[in-house]
Amino acid sequence: MTLAAPPSPARPAGRTWSGLIVDLLDGRDLRTADTGWAMERVVRGEATSAQIAGFLVALRAKGETAAEIAGLAAAVRAQATPVEIPGPVVDIVGTGGDRLGVVNVSTMAAIVVASTGVTVVKHGGRAASSPTGGAADLVEALGIRLDHSPAEAARVASAAGIAFLHAPQYNPSLRQVAAVRRELAVPTAFNVLAPLISPADPGYGLVGVADARLLPVVAGVLAAQGRSALVVRGEDGLDKLTTTGPSRVFVVRDGAVVETVLDPRSLGLPLRSVDELRSPDAVGVARRFLAGERGAVRDVVLLNAAAALSTLPDAAPIEVCLEQCAAAVDSGAAAATLERWVAVA
C-alpha cells in the first residue's frame, strides 16, 4: 500500500526557498500561497537561477497539483499588464510541447471563431522548437504587429473582432526564467502557465495540453478561476483536439470538471493521419485554408474552432457549432476577418 505524503507544515516564521524545495523533495504538496510566494520572488527578480531551477525541478519530480499551479498563475497575473476588452472573450491556446510538428491550428481556429461574431483575444508567444513556429510567428508572418499596447489591443479587438497579445510584452517578468528554462531543457510548470495567465482574462475557450498528467491539473485551475473551457489532448499526443482518433476532454463549467472523450467520427469527420497535418509553409497553409481548401487541415481547424465556440453561454451543441464554423470559412467571412485584422493592426 502506498501512503500519501503528509501535508507541508505551516511556516509561522516565513517561507524560504530551501524549505519549499525540501518539502517538494519529500513529496509534500505545497499550498497555493507557497507557490505564489515563490513566483512573486521570481517576477521581482529576487530569485537566483539556482533557486528557480531547484524549485522547478523538485516541483516537476513530485508532480504539480492544481493548487500549486494556481499559485504560480495568480502571481504572474498580478503583475501582468492588464488589457480591458468587453466580453464575452474567447481564447484558443495550447501548451505546445507535443513535438509532432503540425501546423498552427489554434491561430487559424481563432480567426474562424472571430468571424462568427465572437471576440477572440489570443495570448501566446514564439515556438522554441516547433518547425512551424508558434502563434506569434504565424500572426506576425500574416502581417499583424506584435507590439500593441493594451489600448491598441483593445482597439484592434473592437475593430476586427480579434487581437493578439504577445506574451513577452504583457508578462515581461517571465524573462527572469527564460534562461533557466533553456538550460534545463525539460518540461516544467512554466509549460502550462501560458493558457492560465492571459492579461485579457478570457472567460471562455479551448485549452490544449500536451502532457497527459496535467490535463486534470489545468482543468482544476481553470475551474477555480471561474472559466468555462474545454481542456483537451489528442490520444496521439497533440495539444489540441485531433482528427487522427479520439481526444480526452475535460469540460470546465460552473466550477466543476467533467471528463469525457470526443471521437471526430461522431461529428462526421473522417480519421486523418498526423502526416497530413504537417507542412513547412505555415502561412500558405493558413491562406489556403481560409480560401476554402478541403482536407485534413480544414477538418482539424474547424473541429477546434467549434469546440471553442461551444464553451460560450447558451452555445449550440458542438455539431451545430461545427456547421457554423464551416459556413464562416465557405462564405468568405473568415478570410475577410483576417483581412480586417491586418488592416487595423
GROMACS .gro file of C-alpha atoms in nm:
model
  345
    1MET     CA    1   0.000   0.000   0.000
    2THR     CA    2   0.130   0.347  -0.093
    3LEU     CA    3   0.084   0.613   0.173
    4ALA     CA    4   0.021   0.973   0.072
    5ALA     CA    5   0.286   1.223   0.178
    6PRO     CA    6   0.182   1.430   0.480
    7PRO     CA    7   0.084   1.790   0.416
    8SER     CA    8   0.354   2.051   0.445
    9PRO     CA    9   0.357   2.212   0.790
   10ALA     CA   10   0.272   2.578   0.834
   11ARG     CA   11   0.565   2.819   0.832
   12PRO     CA   12   0.496   3.080   1.101
   13ALA     CA   13   0.847   3.222   1.067
   14GLY     CA   14   0.813   3.278   0.692
   15ARG     CA   15   0.887   3.080   0.378
   16THR     CA   16   1.230   3.007   0.236
   17TRP     CA   17   1.346   2.858  -0.090
   18SER     CA   18   1.526   2.576   0.086
   19GLY     CA   19   1.218   2.497   0.296
   20LEU     CA   20   0.988   2.476  -0.005
   21ILE     CA   21   1.234   2.268  -0.205
   22VAL     CA   22   1.283   2.025   0.083
   23ASP     CA   23   0.906   1.984   0.113
   24LEU     CA   24   0.884   1.905  -0.258
   25LEU     CA   25   1.173   1.659  -0.242
   26ASP     CA   26   0.996   1.488   0.047
   27GLY     CA   27   0.686   1.451  -0.171
   28ARG     CA   28   0.473   1.708   0.009
   29ASP     CA   29   0.226   1.920  -0.186
   30LEU     CA   30   0.264   2.295  -0.143
   31ARG     CA   31  -0.016   2.536  -0.073
   32THR     CA   32  -0.128   2.793  -0.328
   33ALA     CA   33   0.022   3.064  -0.110
   34ASP     CA   34   0.358   2.882  -0.109
   35THR     CA   35   0.394   2.869  -0.487
   36GLY     CA   36   0.256   3.222  -0.507
   37TRP     CA   37   0.535   3.334  -0.274
   38ALA     CA   38   0.794   3.162  -0.491
   39MET     CA   39   0.663   3.315  -0.812
   40GLU     CA   40   0.648   3.661  -0.658
   41ARG     CA   41   1.020   3.633  -0.583
   42VAL     CA   42   1.083   3.522  -0.941
   43VAL     CA   43   0.890   3.803  -1.109
   44ARG     CA   44   1.053   4.062  -0.885
   45GLY     CA   45   1.398   3.940  -0.984
   46GLU     CA   46   1.470   3.833  -0.626
   47ALA     CA   47   1.544   3.466  -0.704
   48THR     CA   48   1.873   3.321  -0.825
   49SER     CA   49   1.896   3.087  -1.120
   50ALA     CA   50   1.984   2.802  -0.883
   51GLN     CA   51   1.678   2.868  -0.667
   52ILE     CA   52   1.447   2.881  -0.968
   53ALA     CA   53   1.593   2.567  -1.125
   54GLY     CA   54   1.588   2.372  -0.799
   55PHE     CA   55   1.229   2.470  -0.730
   56LEU     CA   56   1.104   2.386  -1.080
   57VAL     CA   57   1.280   2.051  -1.096
   58ALA     CA   58   1.163   1.949  -0.749
   59LEU     CA   59   0.807   2.052  -0.831
   60ARG     CA   60   0.817   1.857  -1.156
   61ALA     CA   61   0.963   1.549  -0.988
   62LYS     CA   62   0.688   1.547  -0.726
   63GLY     CA   63   0.414   1.623  -0.976
   64GLU     CA   64   0.231   1.955  -0.987
   65THR     CA   65  -0.113   1.997  -0.831
   66ALA     CA   66  -0.388   2.237  -0.934
   67ALA     CA   67  -0.335   2.437  -0.615
   68GLU     CA   68   0.036   2.474  -0.687
   69ILE     CA   69  -0.015   2.583  -1.049
   70ALA     CA   70  -0.289   2.821  -0.937
   71GLY     CA   71  -0.044   2.996  -0.705
   72LEU     CA   72   0.211   3.040  -0.982
   73ALA     CA   73  -0.051   3.170  -1.225
   74ALA     CA   74  -0.203   3.413  -0.976
   75ALA     CA   75   0.134   3.571  -0.901
   76VAL     CA   76   0.209   3.618  -1.272
   77ARG     CA   77  -0.135   3.760  -1.344
   78ALA     CA   78  -0.099   4.005  -1.056
   79GLN     CA   79   0.200   4.174  -1.222
   80ALA     CA   80   0.088   4.141  -1.586
   81THR     CA   81  -0.010   4.444  -1.791
   82PRO     CA   82  -0.392   4.427  -1.792
   83VAL     CA   83  -0.599   4.454  -2.108
   84GLU     CA   84  -0.961   4.565  -2.078
   85ILE     CA   85  -1.176   4.412  -2.353
   86PRO     CA   86  -1.555   4.377  -2.319
   87GLY     CA   87  -1.673   4.018  -2.304
   88PRO     CA   88  -1.750   3.752  -2.366
   89VAL     CA   89  -1.391   3.689  -2.474
   90VAL     CA   90  -1.258   3.359  -2.609
   91ASP     CA   91  -0.903   3.228  -2.627
   92ILE     CA   92  -0.780   2.920  -2.813
   93VAL     CA   93  -0.440   2.818  -2.688
   94GLY     CA   94  -0.218   2.517  -2.639
   95THR     CA   95   0.076   2.450  -2.414
   96GLY     CA   96   0.291   2.333  -2.703
   97GLY     CA   97   0.547   2.066  -2.643
   98ASP     CA   98   0.377   1.782  -2.827
   99ARG     CA   99   0.681   1.763  -3.062
  100LEU     CA  100   0.464   1.642  -3.351
  101GLY     CA  101   0.535   1.941  -3.575
  102VAL     CA  102   0.183   2.003  -3.703
  103VAL     CA  103   0.057   2.332  -3.845
  104ASN     CA  104  -0.062   2.609  -3.613
  105VAL     CA  105  -0.421   2.500  -3.565
  106SER     CA  106  -0.511   2.735  -3.279
  107THR     CA  107  -0.438   3.056  -3.470
  108MET     CA  108  -0.645   2.950  -3.771
  109ALA     CA  109  -0.925   2.837  -3.539
  110ALA     CA  110  -0.913   3.173  -3.360
  111ILE     CA  111  -0.972   3.356  -3.689
  112VAL     CA  112  -1.268   3.130  -3.766
  113VAL     CA  113  -1.427   3.188  -3.425
  114ALA     CA  114  -1.381   3.564  -3.460
  115SER     CA  115  -1.553   3.552  -3.800
  116THR     CA  116  -1.868   3.415  -3.631
  117GLY     CA  117  -1.904   3.739  -3.434
  118VAL     CA  118  -1.732   3.633  -3.111
  119THR     CA  119  -1.443   3.839  -2.973
  120VAL     CA  120  -1.119   3.641  -2.962
  121VAL     CA  121  -0.810   3.756  -2.775
  122LYS     CA  122  -0.526   3.515  -2.834
  123HIS     CA  123  -0.233   3.511  -2.593
  124GLY     CA  124   0.090   3.339  -2.688
  125GLY     CA  125   0.450   3.356  -2.794
  126ARG     CA  126   0.703   3.215  -3.035
  127ALA     CA  127   0.786   2.847  -3.054
  128ALA     CA  128   1.122   2.738  -2.922
  129SER     CA  129   1.146   2.418  -3.123
  130SER     CA  130   0.843   2.366  -3.350
  131PRO     CA  131   0.933   2.367  -3.721
  132THR     CA  132   0.610   2.551  -3.797
  133GLY     CA  133   0.659   2.819  -3.532
  134GLY     CA  134   0.431   2.937  -3.256
  135ALA     CA  135   0.123   3.157  -3.262
  136ALA     CA  136   0.330   3.475  -3.259
  137ASP     CA  137   0.537   3.357  -3.554
  138LEU     CA  138   0.230   3.291  -3.768
  139VAL     CA  139   0.046   3.605  -3.663
  140GLU     CA  140   0.348   3.818  -3.749
  141ALA     CA  141   0.400   3.639  -4.081
  142LEU     CA  142   0.037   3.710  -4.172
  143GLY     CA  143   0.109   4.082  -4.137
  144ILE     CA  144   0.000   4.165  -3.782
  145ARG     CA  145   0.214   4.363  -3.540
  146LEU     CA  146   0.309   4.207  -3.208
  147ASP     CA  147   0.389   4.524  -3.014
  148HIS     CA  148   0.040   4.657  -2.946
  149SER     CA  149  -0.012   4.844  -2.621
  150PRO     CA  150  -0.315   4.748  -2.410
  151ALA     CA  151  -0.514   5.036  -2.561
  152GLU     CA  152  -0.414   4.936  -2.914
  153ALA     CA  153  -0.503   4.572  -2.849
  154ALA     CA  154  -0.846   4.678  -2.725
  155ARG     CA  155  -0.893   4.893  -3.035
  156VAL     CA  156  -0.792   4.609  -3.266
  157ALA     CA  157  -1.023   4.364  -3.088
  158SER     CA  158  -1.313   4.607  -3.124
  159ALA     CA  159  -1.246   4.677  -3.492
  160ALA     CA  160  -1.151   4.328  -3.612
  161GLY     CA  161  -1.311   4.102  -3.354
  162ILE     CA  162  -0.970   3.951  -3.277
  163ALA     CA  163  -0.643   4.061  -3.119
  164PHE     CA  164  -0.313   3.900  -3.026
  165LEU     CA  165  -0.127   3.960  -2.701
  166HIS     CA  166   0.241   3.875  -2.733
  167ALA     CA  167   0.324   3.709  -2.403
  168PRO     CA  168   0.673   3.859  -2.352
  169GLN     CA  169   0.531   4.210  -2.383
  170TYR     CA  170   0.249   4.159  -2.134
  171ASN     CA  171   0.438   3.935  -1.892
  172PRO     CA  172   0.789   4.085  -1.905
  173SER     CA  173   0.883   3.943  -1.566
  174LEU     CA  174   0.889   3.592  -1.711
  175ARG     CA  175   1.211   3.685  -1.888
  176GLN     CA  176   1.368   3.618  -1.549
  177VAL     CA  177   1.321   3.244  -1.605
  178ALA     CA  178   1.381   3.221  -1.981
  179ALA     CA  179   1.750   3.138  -1.949
  180VAL     CA  180   1.685   2.885  -1.672
  181ARG     CA  181   1.423   2.707  -1.880
  182ARG     CA  182   1.653   2.695  -2.182
  183GLU     CA  183   1.936   2.550  -1.979
  184LEU     CA  184   1.716   2.293  -1.805
  185ALA     CA  185   1.565   2.185  -2.139
  186VAL     CA  186   1.299   1.976  -1.962
  187PRO     CA  187   0.927   2.040  -1.922
  188THR     CA  188   0.839   2.235  -1.607
  189ALA     CA  189   0.534   2.406  -1.458
  190PHE     CA  190   0.602   2.701  -1.687
  191ASN     CA  191   0.497   2.494  -1.986
  192VAL     CA  192   0.134   2.506  -1.873
  193LEU     CA  193   0.123   2.865  -1.746
  194ALA     CA  194   0.059   3.041  -2.079
  195PRO     CA  195  -0.307   2.934  -2.108
  196LEU     CA  196  -0.369   3.047  -1.750
  197ILE     CA  197  -0.217   3.397  -1.743
  198SER     CA  198  -0.372   3.593  -2.031
  199PRO     CA  199  -0.395   3.959  -1.926
  200ALA     CA  200  -0.730   3.982  -2.110
  201ASP     CA  201  -0.872   3.726  -1.864
  202PRO     CA  202  -1.084   3.543  -2.124
  203GLY     CA  203  -1.379   3.369  -1.965
  204TYR     CA  204  -1.420   3.106  -2.237
  205GLY     CA  205  -1.221   2.892  -2.473
  206LEU     CA  206  -1.024   2.586  -2.563
  207VAL     CA  207  -0.701   2.488  -2.388
  208GLY     CA  208  -0.480   2.215  -2.531
  209VAL     CA  209  -0.236   2.034  -2.301
  210ALA     CA  210   0.037   1.809  -2.439
  211ASP     CA  211   0.127   1.645  -2.106
  212ALA     CA  212  -0.149   1.395  -2.024
  213ARG     CA  213  -0.086   1.404  -1.650
  214LEU     CA  214  -0.152   1.780  -1.641
  215LEU     CA  215  -0.492   1.770  -1.811
  216PRO     CA  216  -0.690   1.749  -1.485
  217VAL     CA  217  -0.450   1.992  -1.319
  218VAL     CA  218  -0.507   2.265  -1.579
  219ALA     CA  219  -0.880   2.195  -1.574
  220GLY     CA  220  -0.880   2.236  -1.197
  221VAL     CA  221  -0.705   2.573  -1.219
  222LEU     CA  222  -0.949   2.700  -1.482
  223ALA     CA  223  -1.242   2.584  -1.270
  224ALA     CA  224  -1.102   2.775  -0.972
  225GLN     CA  225  -1.063   3.083  -1.195
  226GLY     CA  226  -1.432   3.062  -1.282
  227ARG     CA  227  -1.382   3.000  -1.653
  228SER     CA  228  -1.583   2.794  -1.899
  229ALA     CA  229  -1.347   2.588  -2.111
  230LEU     CA  230  -1.261   2.259  -2.273
  231VAL     CA  231  -0.920   2.125  -2.175
  232VAL     CA  232  -0.814   1.876  -2.438
  233ARG     CA  233  -0.545   1.639  -2.559
  234GLY     CA  234  -0.548   1.412  -2.861
  235GLU     CA  235  -0.474   1.049  -2.791
  236ASP     CA  236  -0.197   1.089  -3.050
  237GLY     CA  237  -0.032   1.342  -2.819
  238LEU     CA  238  -0.145   1.664  -2.990
  239ASP     CA  239  -0.210   1.959  -2.760
  240LYS     CA  240  -0.547   2.009  -2.927
  241LEU     CA  241  -0.846   1.811  -3.045
  242THR     CA  242  -0.718   1.569  -3.304
  243THR     CA  243  -0.872   1.408  -3.610
  244THR     CA  244  -0.641   1.106  -3.604
  245GLY     CA  245  -0.855   0.940  -3.337
  246PRO     CA  246  -1.026   1.022  -3.007
  247SER     CA  247  -0.931   1.306  -2.774
  248ARG     CA  248  -0.961   1.331  -2.398
  249VAL     CA  249  -1.174   1.629  -2.297
  250PHE     CA  250  -1.218   1.790  -1.957
  251VAL     CA  251  -1.530   2.006  -1.959
  252VAL     CA  252  -1.493   2.301  -1.719
  253ARG     CA  253  -1.817   2.478  -1.635
  254ASP     CA  254  -1.964   2.644  -1.324
  255GLY     CA  255  -1.664   2.550  -1.115
  256ALA     CA  256  -1.695   2.179  -1.191
  257VAL     CA  257  -1.489   1.948  -1.414
  258VAL     CA  258  -1.626   1.651  -1.607
  259GLU     CA  259  -1.410   1.420  -1.818
  260THR     CA  260  -1.527   1.278  -2.149
  261VAL     CA  261  -1.395   1.155  -2.483
  262LEU     CA  262  -1.456   1.308  -2.825
  263ASP     CA  263  -1.427   1.096  -3.139
  264PRO     CA  264  -1.421   1.309  -3.459
  265ARG     CA  265  -1.620   1.039  -3.639
  266SER     CA  266  -1.917   1.117  -3.414
  267LEU     CA  267  -1.926   1.458  -3.584
  268GLY     CA  268  -1.896   1.319  -3.935
  269LEU     CA  269  -1.523   1.389  -3.969
  270PRO     CA  270  -1.304   1.115  -4.121
  271LEU     CA  271  -0.994   0.994  -3.944
  272ARG     CA  272  -0.672   1.154  -4.067
  273SER     CA  273  -0.302   1.095  -4.015
  274VAL     CA  274  -0.061   1.325  -3.834
  275ASP     CA  275   0.145   1.350  -4.153
  276GLU     CA  276  -0.149   1.522  -4.322
  277LEU     CA  277  -0.128   1.797  -4.058
  278ARG     CA  278   0.238   1.880  -4.121
  279SER     CA  279   0.375   2.146  -4.355
  280PRO     CA  280   0.675   2.381  -4.350
  281ASP     CA  281   0.463   2.651  -4.518
  282ALA     CA  282   0.258   2.778  -4.222
  283VAL     CA  283   0.141   3.096  -4.394
  284GLY     CA  284   0.049   2.919  -4.718
  285VAL     CA  285  -0.148   2.657  -4.526
  286ALA     CA  286  -0.340   2.926  -4.339
  287ARG     CA  287  -0.423   3.121  -4.653
  288ARG     CA  288  -0.531   2.812  -4.846
  289PHE     CA  289  -0.749   2.704  -4.556
  290LEU     CA  290  -0.918   3.045  -4.542
  291ALA     CA  291  -0.966   3.030  -4.919
  292GLY     CA  292  -1.172   2.714  -4.870
  293GLU     CA  293  -0.924   2.434  -4.937
  294ARG     CA  294  -1.063   2.099  -4.823
  295GLY     CA  295  -0.869   1.830  -4.644
  296ALA     CA  296  -0.716   1.732  -4.313
  297VAL     CA  297  -0.615   2.083  -4.206
  298ARG     CA  298  -0.965   2.216  -4.262
  299ASP     CA  299  -1.116   1.934  -4.057
  300VAL     CA  300  -0.892   1.977  -3.755
  301VAL     CA  301  -0.918   2.358  -3.755
  302LEU     CA  302  -1.297   2.353  -3.777
  303LEU     CA  303  -1.316   2.092  -3.501
  304ASN     CA  304  -1.111   2.306  -3.263
  305ALA     CA  305  -1.292   2.626  -3.357
  306ALA     CA  306  -1.628   2.460  -3.297
  307ALA     CA  307  -1.513   2.330  -2.959
  308ALA     CA  308  -1.409   2.679  -2.851
  309LEU     CA  309  -1.738   2.823  -2.970
  310SER     CA  310  -1.929   2.562  -2.773
  311THR     CA  311  -1.795   2.695  -2.440
  312LEU     CA  312  -1.986   3.023  -2.467
  313PRO     CA  313  -2.305   3.087  -2.268
  314ASP     CA  314  -2.613   2.937  -2.435
  315ALA     CA  315  -2.393   2.791  -2.709
  316ALA     CA  316  -2.533   2.541  -2.955
  317PRO     CA  317  -2.412   2.179  -2.942
  318ILE     CA  318  -2.068   2.125  -3.090
  319GLU     CA  319  -2.207   1.966  -3.407
  320VAL     CA  320  -2.405   2.285  -3.476
  321CYS     CA  321  -2.100   2.498  -3.394
  322LEU     CA  322  -1.906   2.288  -3.646
  323GLU     CA  323  -2.159   2.381  -3.916
  324GLN     CA  324  -2.134   2.748  -3.819
  325CYS     CA  325  -1.757   2.744  -3.844
  326ALA     CA  326  -1.764   2.568  -4.182
  327ALA     CA  327  -2.012   2.826  -4.310
  328ALA     CA  328  -1.787   3.109  -4.189
  329VAL     CA  329  -1.499   2.974  -4.397
  330ASP     CA  330  -1.706   2.887  -4.705
  331SER     CA  331  -1.881   3.225  -4.711
  332GLY     CA  332  -1.550   3.412  -4.704
  333ALA     CA  333  -1.621   3.560  -4.361
  334ALA     CA  334  -1.309   3.405  -4.207
  335ALA     CA  335  -1.083   3.534  -4.486
  336ALA     CA  336  -1.244   3.878  -4.451
  337THR     CA  337  -1.175   3.872  -4.078
  338LEU     CA  338  -0.805   3.818  -4.141
  339GLU     CA  339  -0.800   4.100  -4.397
  340ARG     CA  340  -0.970   4.332  -4.149
  341TRP     CA  341  -0.731   4.227  -3.873
  342VAL     CA  342  -0.427   4.303  -4.087
  343ALA     CA  343  -0.575   4.637  -4.193
  344VAL     CA  344  -0.638   4.763  -3.839
  345ALA     CA  345  -0.336   4.604  -3.671
   0.00000   0.00000   0.00000
